PDB file of C-alpha atoms in Angstrom:
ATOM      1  CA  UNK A   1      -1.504  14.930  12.074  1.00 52.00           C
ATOM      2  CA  UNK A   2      -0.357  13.928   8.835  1.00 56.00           C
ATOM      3  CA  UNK A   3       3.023  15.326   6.937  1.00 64.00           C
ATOM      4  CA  UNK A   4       2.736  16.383   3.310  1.00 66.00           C
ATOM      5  CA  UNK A   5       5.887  15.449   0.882  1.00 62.00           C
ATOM      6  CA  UNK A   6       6.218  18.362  -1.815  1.00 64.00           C
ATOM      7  CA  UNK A   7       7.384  16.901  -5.305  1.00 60.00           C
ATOM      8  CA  UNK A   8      10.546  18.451  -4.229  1.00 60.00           C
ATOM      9  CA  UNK A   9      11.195  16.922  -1.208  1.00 58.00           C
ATOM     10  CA  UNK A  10      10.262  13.538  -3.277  1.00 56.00           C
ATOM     11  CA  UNK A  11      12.777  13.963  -5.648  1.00 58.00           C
ATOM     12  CA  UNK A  12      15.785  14.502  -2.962  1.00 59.00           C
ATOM     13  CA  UNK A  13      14.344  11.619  -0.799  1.00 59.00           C
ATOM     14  CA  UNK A  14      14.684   9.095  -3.940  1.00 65.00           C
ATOM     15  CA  UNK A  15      17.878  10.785  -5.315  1.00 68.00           C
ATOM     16  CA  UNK A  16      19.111  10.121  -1.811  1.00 71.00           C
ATOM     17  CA  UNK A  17      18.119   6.325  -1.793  1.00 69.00           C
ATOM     18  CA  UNK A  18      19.283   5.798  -5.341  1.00 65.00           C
ATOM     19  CA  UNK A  19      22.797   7.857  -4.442  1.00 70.00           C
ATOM     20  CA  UNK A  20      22.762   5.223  -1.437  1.00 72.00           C
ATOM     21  CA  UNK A  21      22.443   1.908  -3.428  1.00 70.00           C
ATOM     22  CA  UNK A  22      24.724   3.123  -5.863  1.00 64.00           C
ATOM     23  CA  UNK A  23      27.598   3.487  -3.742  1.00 68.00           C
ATOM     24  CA  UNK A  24      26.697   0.243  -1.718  1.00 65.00           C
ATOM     25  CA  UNK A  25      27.387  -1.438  -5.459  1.00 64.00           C
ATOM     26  CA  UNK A  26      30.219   0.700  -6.049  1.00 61.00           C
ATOM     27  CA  UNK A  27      28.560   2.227  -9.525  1.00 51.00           C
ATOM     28  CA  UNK A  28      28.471   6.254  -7.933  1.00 50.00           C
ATOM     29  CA  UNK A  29      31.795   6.572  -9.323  1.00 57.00           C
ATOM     30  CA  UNK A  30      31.311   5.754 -13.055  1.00 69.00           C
ATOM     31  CA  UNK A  31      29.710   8.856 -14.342  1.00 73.00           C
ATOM     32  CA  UNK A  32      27.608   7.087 -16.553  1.00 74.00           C
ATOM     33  CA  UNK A  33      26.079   5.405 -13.996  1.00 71.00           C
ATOM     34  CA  UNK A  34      25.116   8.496 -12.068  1.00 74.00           C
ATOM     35  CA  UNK A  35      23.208   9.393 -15.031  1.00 77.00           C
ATOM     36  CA  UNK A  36      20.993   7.156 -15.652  1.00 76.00           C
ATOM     37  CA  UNK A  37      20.326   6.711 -11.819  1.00 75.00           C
ATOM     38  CA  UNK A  38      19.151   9.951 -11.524  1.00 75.00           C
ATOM     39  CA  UNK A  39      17.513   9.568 -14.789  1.00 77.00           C
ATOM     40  CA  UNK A  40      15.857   6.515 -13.440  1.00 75.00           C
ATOM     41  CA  UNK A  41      15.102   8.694  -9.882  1.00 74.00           C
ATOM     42  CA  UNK A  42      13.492  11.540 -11.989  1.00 77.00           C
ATOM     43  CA  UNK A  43      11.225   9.342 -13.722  1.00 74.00           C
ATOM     44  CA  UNK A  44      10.616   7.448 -10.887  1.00 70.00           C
ATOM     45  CA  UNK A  45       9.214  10.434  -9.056  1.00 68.00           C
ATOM     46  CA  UNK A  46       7.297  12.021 -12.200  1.00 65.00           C
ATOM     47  CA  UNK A  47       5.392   9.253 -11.942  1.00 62.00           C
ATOM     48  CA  UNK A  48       2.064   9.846 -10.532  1.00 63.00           C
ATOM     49  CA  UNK A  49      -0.229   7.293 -11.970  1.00 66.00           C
ATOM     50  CA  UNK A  50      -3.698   7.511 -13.652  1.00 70.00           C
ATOM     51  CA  UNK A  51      -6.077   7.183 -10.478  1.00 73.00           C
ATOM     52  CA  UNK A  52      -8.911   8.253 -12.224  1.00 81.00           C
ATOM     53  CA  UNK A  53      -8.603   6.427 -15.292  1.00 82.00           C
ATOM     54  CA  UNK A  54      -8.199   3.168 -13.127  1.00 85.00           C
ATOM     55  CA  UNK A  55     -11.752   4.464 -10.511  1.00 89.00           C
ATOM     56  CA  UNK A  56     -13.338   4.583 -14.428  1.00 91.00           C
ATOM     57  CA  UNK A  57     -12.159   1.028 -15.248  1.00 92.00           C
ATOM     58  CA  UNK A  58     -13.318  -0.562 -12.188  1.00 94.00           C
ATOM     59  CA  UNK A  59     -16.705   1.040 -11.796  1.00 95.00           C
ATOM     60  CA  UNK A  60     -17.091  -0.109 -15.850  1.00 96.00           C
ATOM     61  CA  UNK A  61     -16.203  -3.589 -14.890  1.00 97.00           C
ATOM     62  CA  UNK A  62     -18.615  -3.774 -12.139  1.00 97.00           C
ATOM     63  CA  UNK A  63     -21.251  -2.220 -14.218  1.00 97.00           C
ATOM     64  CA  UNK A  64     -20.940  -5.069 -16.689  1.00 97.00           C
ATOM     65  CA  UNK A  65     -21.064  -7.837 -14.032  1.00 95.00           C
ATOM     66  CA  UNK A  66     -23.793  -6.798 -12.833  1.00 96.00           C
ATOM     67  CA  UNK A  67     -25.734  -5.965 -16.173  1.00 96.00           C
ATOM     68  CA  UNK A  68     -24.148  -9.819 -16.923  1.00 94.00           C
ATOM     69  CA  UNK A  69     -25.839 -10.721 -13.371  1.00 93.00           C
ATOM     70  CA  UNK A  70     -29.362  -9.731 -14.108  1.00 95.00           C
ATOM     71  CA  UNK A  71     -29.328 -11.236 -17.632  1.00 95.00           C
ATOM     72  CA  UNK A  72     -28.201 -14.541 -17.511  1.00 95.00           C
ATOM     73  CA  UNK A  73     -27.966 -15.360 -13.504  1.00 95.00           C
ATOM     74  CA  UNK A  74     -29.672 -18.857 -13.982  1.00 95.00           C
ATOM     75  CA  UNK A  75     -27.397 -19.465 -16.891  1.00 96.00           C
ATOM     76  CA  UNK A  76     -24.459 -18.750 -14.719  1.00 93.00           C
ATOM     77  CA  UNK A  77     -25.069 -20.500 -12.252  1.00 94.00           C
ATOM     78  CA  UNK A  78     -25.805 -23.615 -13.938  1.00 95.00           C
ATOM     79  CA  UNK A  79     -22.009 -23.469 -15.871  1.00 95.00           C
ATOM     80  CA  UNK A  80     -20.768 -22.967 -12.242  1.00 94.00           C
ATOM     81  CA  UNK A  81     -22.772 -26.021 -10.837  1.00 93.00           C
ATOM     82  CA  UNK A  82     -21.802 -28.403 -14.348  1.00 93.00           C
ATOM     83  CA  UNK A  83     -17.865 -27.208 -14.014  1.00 93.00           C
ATOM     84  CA  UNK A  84     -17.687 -28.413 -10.093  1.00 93.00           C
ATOM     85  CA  UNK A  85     -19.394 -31.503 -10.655  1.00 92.00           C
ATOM     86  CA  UNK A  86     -16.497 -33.554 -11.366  1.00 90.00           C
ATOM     87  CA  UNK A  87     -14.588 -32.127  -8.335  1.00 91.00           C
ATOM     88  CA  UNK A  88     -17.531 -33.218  -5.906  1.00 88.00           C
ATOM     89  CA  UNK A  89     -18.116 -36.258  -6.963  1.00 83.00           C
ATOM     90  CA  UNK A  90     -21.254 -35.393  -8.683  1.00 67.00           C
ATOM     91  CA  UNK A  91     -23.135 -34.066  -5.741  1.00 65.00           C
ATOM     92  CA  UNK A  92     -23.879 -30.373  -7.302  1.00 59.00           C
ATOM     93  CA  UNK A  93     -27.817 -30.321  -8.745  1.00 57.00           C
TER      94      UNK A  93
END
């Protein structure tokens, strides 16, 4: 059984880590400093990423690879077969 974090429980876990490191390099007392920490932990946990935007991206890529693929496979594999010749000794047809 897995447990689910709520954003809220995200934000006090990494407000708790960055509270942590703070003190360890004796900046929590500096107000200043405890600003932009928890600036920096707010952000940190805002950010969520672009998961679909990336799935989109890849599934692009390996539509053009393969589109590249069926075109101009014999072409591609002869610049593969000419670029390792000279690091096997000439042995590649």
């Amino acid at each position: 059984m897995s447990t689910r974090i709520t954003p809220g429980q995200a934000i006090t876990t990494t407000r708790a880590h960055v509270r942590r490191a703070a003190a360890a390099a004796g900046a929590w007392s500096s107000r200043s400093a405890r600003r932009a920490l928890h600036g920096a932990a707010r952000r940190l946990a805002a950010d969520r990423g672009d998961v679909p935007g990336w799935v989109l991206i890849t599934l692009m890529t390996a539509a053009i690879v393969v589109a590249l693929w069926a075109v101009a496979a014999d072409q591609l594999v002869a610049i593969f077969n000419n670029a390792m010749k000279p690091f096997l000794g000439g042995t590649v047809g």
